[in-house]
Short mmCIF file of C-alpha atoms in Angstrom, two decimals:
data_model
loop_
_atom_site.label_atom_id
_atom_site.label_comp_id
_atom_site.label_asym_id
_atom_site.label_seq_id
_atom_site.Cartn_x
_atom_site.Cartn_y
_atom_site.Cartn_z
CA UNK C 153 -90.80 -3.52 -9.86
CA UNK C 154 -87.68 -1.73 -8.91
CA UNK C 155 -84.61 -2.19 -11.00
CA UNK C 156 -81.54 -3.16 -9.06
CA UNK C 157 -78.48 -1.12 -9.77
CA UNK C 158 -75.83 -2.94 -11.74
CA UNK C 159 -73.11 -4.50 -9.64
CA UNK C 160 -70.12 -2.31 -9.07
CA UNK C 161 -66.98 -3.29 -10.88
CA UNK C 162 -63.89 -2.77 -8.74
CA UNK C 163 -60.61 -2.44 -10.51
CA UNK C 164 -57.18 -1.52 -9.30
CA UNK C 165 -54.47 0.03 -11.37
CA UNK C 166 -50.70 0.06 -11.24
CA UNK C 167 -48.47 3.02 -11.76
CA UNK C 168 -46.87 1.92 -15.01
CA UNK C 169 -47.84 4.13 -17.92
CA UNK C 170 -47.47 3.04 -21.52
CA UNK C 171 -48.63 5.37 -24.29
CA UNK C 172 -50.58 7.55 -21.82
CA UNK C 173 -52.98 4.69 -20.85
CA UNK C 174 -53.51 3.20 -17.39
CA UNK C 175 -53.91 -0.56 -17.56
CA UNK C 176 -55.85 -2.56 -14.94
CA UNK C 177 -53.87 -5.18 -13.11
CA UNK C 178 -56.00 -8.01 -14.46
CA UNK C 179 -55.09 -7.07 -18.00
CA UNK C 180 -51.60 -8.15 -18.85
CA UNK C 181 -49.68 -5.56 -20.78
CA UNK C 182 -47.05 -6.67 -23.24
CA UNK C 183 -43.63 -6.70 -21.57
CA UNK C 184 -41.29 -3.87 -22.36
CA UNK C 185 -38.20 -4.82 -24.32
CA UNK C 186 -35.14 -5.25 -22.07
CA UNK C 187 -32.20 -3.08 -22.95
CA UNK C 188 -29.39 -4.95 -24.57
CA UNK C 189 -26.30 -5.53 -22.48
CA UNK C 190 -23.41 -3.27 -23.23
CA UNK C 191 -20.00 -4.94 -22.84
CA UNK C 192 -18.49 -1.70 -21.63
CA UNK C 193 -21.10 -1.53 -18.87
CA UNK C 194 -20.32 -5.10 -17.80
CA UNK C 195 -16.65 -4.22 -17.62
CA UNK C 196 -17.41 -1.11 -15.55
CA UNK C 197 -19.37 -3.27 -13.08
CA UNK C 198 -16.48 -5.74 -12.83
CA UNK C 199 -14.10 -2.89 -12.05
CA UNK C 200 -16.34 -1.76 -9.20
CA UNK C 201 -16.25 -5.19 -7.57
CA UNK C 202 -13.96 -5.56 -4.58
CA UNK C 203 -10.99 -7.90 -4.75
CA UNK C 204 -10.50 -10.33 -1.90
CA UNK C 205 -7.30 -9.20 -0.11
CA UNK C 206 -5.63 -12.61 0.10
CA UNK C 207 -2.15 -11.24 -0.66
CA UNK C 208 -2.20 -8.81 2.27
CA UNK C 209 -3.32 -11.61 4.57
CA UNK C 210 -0.54 -13.81 3.17
CA UNK C 211 2.05 -11.09 3.80
CA UNK C 212 0.93 -10.80 7.42
CA UNK C 213 1.13 -14.56 7.92
CA UNK C 214 4.56 -14.70 6.27
CA UNK C 215 5.93 -11.97 8.55
CA UNK C 216 4.60 -13.67 11.67
CA UNK C 217 5.97 -17.07 10.62
CA UNK C 218 9.33 -15.49 9.81
CA UNK C 219 9.48 -13.91 13.26
CA UNK C 220 8.81 -17.26 14.92
CA UNK C 221 11.60 -18.82 12.86
CA UNK C 222 13.97 -16.02 13.87
CA UNK C 223 13.19 -16.54 17.54
CA UNK C 224 13.75 -20.28 17.15
CA UNK C 225 17.14 -19.67 15.57
CA UNK C 226 17.96 -17.05 18.21
CA UNK C 227 17.61 -19.60 21.05
CA UNK C 228 18.01 -17.13 23.93
CA UNK C 229 18.42 -19.75 26.73
CA UNK C 230 21.49 -21.12 24.99
CA UNK C 231 23.17 -17.81 24.15
CA UNK C 232 22.18 -15.50 27.02
CA UNK C 233 22.26 -15.69 30.77
CA UNK C 234 18.75 -14.36 31.42
CA UNK C 235 15.82 -14.23 29.01
CA UNK C 236 12.47 -12.46 29.04
CA UNK C 237 9.44 -14.81 29.12
CA UNK C 238 11.62 -17.82 29.78
CA UNK C 239 8.57 -20.11 29.81
CA UNK C 240 8.64 -19.87 26.00
CA UNK C 241 11.82 -21.89 26.11
CA UNK C 242 13.77 -21.60 22.89
CA UNK C 243 11.40 -18.87 21.69
CA UNK C 244 12.02 -16.60 24.70
CA UNK C 245 13.26 -13.04 24.16
CA UNK C 246 16.60 -11.35 24.68
CA UNK C 247 17.05 -9.29 27.91
CA UNK C 248 15.42 -5.84 27.89
CA UNK C 249 18.77 -4.07 28.10
CA UNK C 250 19.75 -5.75 24.83
CA UNK C 251 16.42 -5.59 22.98
CA UNK C 252 13.55 -3.63 24.60
CA UNK C 253 11.21 -4.59 21.73
CA UNK C 254 10.91 -8.23 22.90
CA UNK C 255 12.89 -9.85 20.15
CA UNK C 256 16.12 -11.57 19.09
CA UNK C 257 19.69 -10.41 19.22
CA UNK C 258 21.25 -8.19 16.55
CA UNK C 259 23.59 -10.99 15.53
CA UNK C 260 20.63 -13.30 14.83
CA UNK C 261 18.93 -10.65 12.71
CA UNK C 262 22.15 -10.14 10.78
CA UNK C 263 22.50 -13.87 10.21
CA UNK C 264 18.88 -14.12 8.97
CA UNK C 265 19.24 -11.39 6.35
CA UNK C 266 19.14 -7.94 7.96
CA UNK C 267 20.38 -5.02 5.89
CA UNK C 268 24.11 -4.65 6.52
CA UNK C 269 25.73 -2.21 4.09
CA UNK C 270 29.20 -3.66 4.53
CA UNK C 271 28.04 -7.10 3.44
CA UNK C 272 26.03 -5.68 0.54
CA UNK C 273 29.01 -3.71 -0.80
CA UNK C 274 32.00 -5.88 0.05
CA UNK C 275 30.47 -9.37 -0.01
CA UNK C 276 27.97 -8.74 -2.84
CA UNK C 277 24.97 -9.74 -0.73
CA UNK C 278 22.48 -7.51 -2.50
CA UNK C 279 19.62 -9.84 -1.56
CA UNK C 280 19.66 -8.23 1.88
CA UNK C 281 17.89 -5.22 0.37
CA UNK C 282 14.81 -7.47 0.03
CA UNK C 283 15.14 -9.97 2.88
CA UNK C 284 15.35 -7.22 5.52
CA UNK C 285 11.76 -6.27 4.67
CA UNK C 286 10.53 -9.58 6.13
CA UNK C 287 12.42 -9.34 9.42
CA UNK C 288 11.38 -7.52 12.61
CA UNK C 289 13.33 -6.54 15.69
CA UNK C 290 10.68 -7.56 18.20
CA UNK C 291 7.06 -8.25 19.04
CA UNK C 292 6.19 -4.55 19.36
CA UNK C 293 7.85 -3.79 16.04
CA UNK C 294 5.99 -6.66 14.36
CA UNK C 295 2.59 -5.74 15.80
CA UNK C 296 2.88 -2.08 14.79
CA UNK C 297 3.84 -2.91 11.21
CA UNK C 298 1.30 -5.70 10.74
CA UNK C 299 -1.52 -3.55 12.08
CA UNK C 300 -0.60 -0.86 9.55
CA UNK C 301 -0.35 -3.44 6.77
CA UNK C 302 -3.82 -4.82 7.54
CA UNK C 303 -5.42 -1.35 7.54
CA UNK C 304 -3.69 0.05 4.46
CA UNK C 305 -3.01 -3.11 2.47
CA UNK C 306 -6.53 -4.50 2.58
CA UNK C 307 -8.01 -1.17 1.49
CA UNK C 308 -5.69 -0.86 -1.51
CA UNK C 309 -5.84 -4.52 -2.54
CA UNK C 310 -9.64 -4.48 -2.54
CA UNK C 311 -9.55 -1.56 -4.97
CA UNK C 312 -6.63 -2.47 -7.26
CA UNK C 313 -5.98 -6.19 -6.88
CA UNK C 314 -3.06 -8.27 -5.68
CA UNK C 315 -0.78 -7.84 -8.72
CA UNK C 316 -0.49 -4.06 -8.51
CA UNK C 317 -0.39 -3.84 -4.72
CA UNK C 318 2.04 -6.73 -4.37
CA UNK C 319 4.40 -5.15 -6.91
CA UNK C 320 4.08 -1.78 -5.23
CA UNK C 321 4.80 -3.24 -1.79
CA UNK C 322 7.97 -5.03 -2.88
CA UNK C 323 9.38 -2.23 -5.05
CA UNK C 324 8.69 0.42 -2.40
CA UNK C 325 10.30 -1.79 0.23
CA UNK C 326 13.37 -2.12 -2.00
CA UNK C 327 13.46 1.66 -2.45
CA UNK C 328 13.34 2.16 1.31
CA UNK C 329 16.20 -0.30 1.83
CA UNK C 330 18.24 1.41 -0.88
CA UNK C 331 18.00 4.88 0.66
CA UNK C 332 18.65 3.44 4.10
CA UNK C 333 21.80 1.70 2.86
CA UNK C 334 23.11 4.97 1.40
CA UNK C 335 22.84 6.83 4.74
CA UNK C 336 22.90 4.23 7.55
CA UNK C 337 26.42 2.87 7.29
CA UNK C 338 27.28 1.39 10.67
CA UNK C 339 24.12 -0.41 11.83
CA UNK C 340 21.80 -3.10 10.56
CA UNK C 341 18.23 -2.35 9.55
CA UNK C 342 15.10 -4.52 9.47
CA UNK C 343 11.36 -4.07 9.11
CA UNK C 344 8.53 -3.64 6.63
CA UNK C 345 8.19 0.08 7.36
CA UNK C 346 9.64 1.14 4.01
CA UNK C 347 7.09 -0.95 2.12
CA UNK C 348 4.26 0.34 4.34
CA UNK C 349 5.27 3.95 3.74
CA UNK C 350 5.27 3.06 0.05
CA UNK C 351 1.60 2.11 0.34
CA UNK C 352 0.90 5.44 2.06
CA UNK C 353 2.74 7.30 -0.68
CA UNK C 354 0.78 5.42 -3.33
CA UNK C 355 -2.50 6.36 -1.65
CA UNK C 356 -1.52 10.01 -1.90
CA UNK C 357 -0.48 9.87 -5.56
CA UNK C 358 -3.55 7.79 -6.43
CA UNK C 359 -5.74 10.49 -4.94
CA UNK C 360 -3.93 13.14 -6.97
CA UNK C 361 -3.90 11.35 -10.32
CA UNK C 362 -7.53 10.19 -10.00
CA UNK C 363 -8.68 13.51 -8.56
CA UNK C 364 -11.85 13.76 -10.67
CA UNK C 365 -13.11 10.37 -9.44
CA UNK C 366 -13.39 11.47 -5.81
CA UNK C 367 -16.25 13.32 -4.16
CA UNK C 368 -14.75 14.61 -0.90
CA UNK C 369 -11.39 15.41 -2.45
CA UNK C 370 -10.05 18.05 -0.08
CA UNK C 371 -11.07 16.20 3.08
CA UNK C 372 -9.43 12.99 1.86
CA UNK C 373 -6.26 14.84 0.87
CA UNK C 374 -5.92 16.72 4.18
CA UNK C 375 -6.55 13.56 6.23
CA UNK C 376 -3.98 11.56 4.29
CA UNK C 377 -1.33 14.27 4.46
CA UNK C 378 -1.76 14.59 8.24
CA UNK C 379 -1.34 10.82 8.68
CA UNK C 380 1.81 10.82 6.54
CA UNK C 381 3.36 13.81 8.33
CA UNK C 382 2.72 12.28 11.76
CA UNK C 383 4.27 8.96 10.76
CA UNK C 384 7.33 10.61 9.24
CA UNK C 385 7.72 12.79 12.33
CA UNK C 386 7.88 9.68 14.52
CA UNK C 387 10.88 8.64 12.46
CA UNK C 388 13.11 11.32 13.99
CA UNK C 389 13.16 9.34 17.26
CA UNK C 390 16.38 7.45 18.07
CA UNK C 391 16.83 3.91 16.75
CA UNK C 392 14.19 4.42 14.04
CA UNK C 393 15.36 4.14 10.43
CA UNK C 394 13.54 7.11 8.96
CA UNK C 395 15.57 6.86 5.74
CA UNK C 396 13.78 3.59 5.00
CA UNK C 397 10.48 5.41 5.62
CA UNK C 398 11.40 8.29 3.32
CA UNK C 399 12.78 6.04 0.59
CA UNK C 400 9.73 3.80 0.69
CA UNK C 401 7.37 6.76 0.68
CA UNK C 402 9.04 8.42 -2.32
CA UNK C 403 9.12 5.13 -4.24
CA UNK C 404 5.47 4.42 -3.49
CA UNK C 405 4.45 7.98 -4.31
CA UNK C 406 5.98 7.74 -7.79
CA UNK C 407 4.71 4.19 -8.31
CA UNK C 408 1.17 5.31 -7.53
CA UNK C 409 1.17 7.59 -10.57
CA UNK C 410 2.37 4.67 -12.73
CA UNK C 411 0.42 1.69 -11.39
CA UNK C 412 -2.77 3.09 -9.87
CA UNK C 413 -3.94 5.37 -12.67
CA UNK C 414 -7.66 5.08 -13.49
CA UNK C 415 -9.54 6.05 -16.69
CA UNK C 416 -11.32 9.37 -16.31
CA UNK C 417 -14.96 9.34 -15.25
CA UNK C 418 -17.39 8.65 -18.09
CA UNK C 419 -14.82 7.08 -20.41
CA UNK C 420 -16.17 4.35 -22.73
CA UNK C 421 -14.00 2.42 -25.14
CA UNK C 422 -14.65 3.33 -28.76
CA UNK C 423 -15.03 -0.37 -29.47
CA UNK C 424 -18.18 -0.59 -27.32
CA UNK C 425 -19.59 2.91 -27.76
CA UNK C 426 -22.85 3.19 -29.72
CA UNK C 427 -22.85 5.23 -32.96
CA UNK C 428 -22.72 8.95 -32.31
CA UNK C 429 -21.63 8.53 -28.70
CA UNK C 430 -19.11 11.24 -27.73
CA UNK C 431 -15.72 9.63 -27.11
CA UNK C 432 -13.56 10.90 -24.26
CA UNK C 433 -9.83 10.22 -24.01
CA UNK C 434 -9.12 7.34 -21.64
CA UNK C 435 -6.78 9.45 -19.50
CA UNK C 436 -6.54 13.16 -18.92
CA UNK C 437 -3.45 15.04 -20.09
CA UNK C 438 -2.19 15.69 -16.57
CA UNK C 439 -2.44 11.95 -15.80
CA UNK C 440 -0.26 11.12 -18.78
CA UNK C 441 2.29 13.79 -17.85
CA UNK C 442 2.51 12.53 -14.26
CA UNK C 443 2.84 8.94 -15.51
CA UNK C 444 5.80 9.79 -17.77
CA UNK C 445 7.61 11.97 -15.22
CA UNK C 446 7.15 9.45 -12.41
CA UNK C 447 8.42 6.54 -14.50
CA UNK C 448 11.52 8.49 -15.53
CA UNK C 449 12.24 9.55 -11.95
CA UNK C 450 11.84 5.97 -10.73
CA UNK C 451 14.25 4.54 -13.30
CA UNK C 452 16.83 7.28 -12.79
CA UNK C 453 16.53 7.21 -9.00
CA UNK C 454 16.93 3.45 -8.65
CA UNK C 455 19.78 3.34 -11.17
CA UNK C 456 21.76 6.15 -9.54
CA UNK C 457 21.10 4.79 -6.05
CA UNK C 458 22.28 1.28 -6.93
CA UNK C 459 25.42 2.57 -8.65
CA UNK C 460 26.28 4.72 -5.62
CA UNK C 461 25.64 1.84 -3.21
CA UNK C 462 27.71 -0.72 -5.10
CA UNK C 463 30.58 1.76 -5.35
CA UNK C 464 30.51 2.18 -1.59
CA UNK C 465 29.48 5.86 -1.64
CA UNK C 466 28.45 7.32 1.72
CA UNK C 467 25.58 9.71 0.98
CA UNK C 468 26.28 11.59 4.23
CA UNK C 469 29.46 12.96 2.61
CA UNK C 470 27.31 14.75 0.05
CA UNK C 471 24.62 15.95 2.47
CA UNK C 472 25.87 17.25 5.81
CA UNK C 473 22.40 17.82 7.28
CA UNK C 474 20.55 14.73 6.00
CA UNK C 475 21.26 12.73 9.16
CA UNK C 476 18.76 14.97 10.96
CA UNK C 477 16.01 13.40 8.83
CA UNK C 478 16.44 10.18 10.79
CA UNK C 479 17.20 11.50 14.27
CA UNK C 480 17.09 14.98 15.81
CA UNK C 481 19.14 15.18 19.05
CA UNK C 482 17.49 17.08 21.91
CA UNK C 483 17.95 17.20 25.67
CA UNK C 484 15.68 14.15 26.16
CA UNK C 485 17.71 11.79 23.96
CA UNK C 486 20.80 11.53 21.84
CA UNK C 487 21.33 9.99 18.41
CA UNK C 488 24.27 7.73 19.20
CA UNK C 489 23.33 4.50 17.41
CA UNK C 490 25.51 2.46 19.74
#
């Protein structure tokens, strides 16, 4: 009688190793203890989450609505002989020879809150330094600024939230209006360009102050600088208020060091650090130095600028070449604002 071989026992194994033993799948190993949650880690994860950019979207909607209101108040058919896109009725545009940007008349913009230095100084209408940010000279002007706001604003608001970016936008816009009022004395000025250049300036300073948090540092810096230089260069064209661009950029650049500073990589609050964990300072020394210097320059700059403006000082009297920053006359065009 032949003895049958014992039946083969087939087992499969998983790849988890505990105490140098391989356990078959059909044998349940005791579960490994789950690591306890660290509050600092939870906070780090929350900081990495993206904010929904509702404020940027709201700013775009507000600018568009404001432009429609301006065109309604302008009422071209009533005040002009011929209008562009007359089928819009009351919302039709001024003639091209008066406004090539497809927009309202200068008098309507002035009535709705455009920056007019004479009214700011002599009639104490300082609110025009803010209201002019929400006005645009035409459809082309509005589209260019809103496209820039969507691209830059959404990116920054997703990273830093609506409080910081909203404050930065408004303060930088005010800074652009202030510098414009000191140099542009005979014309009105409108547009969100100063605030937008403030966002660009803040992106640059944020990259500098949070340098250790970036991987492709040099590439990001070079790209951003090229974009800023190109946009500022466009400002030397006639009828473009480059002083608002420069003032907004400088304000945003300094504000970026103050508002958009991040803790250095690997920082953990001492409150949540386990015993024996090496504690790093929250901010690097250079970040603190830039924060202090920028805050001082902002306070001094805004204070001096406001005092000069309210006293009726013409900054061109103290800088004979500064007008070239806003317009450089060449054979193709001239800089006569009229």
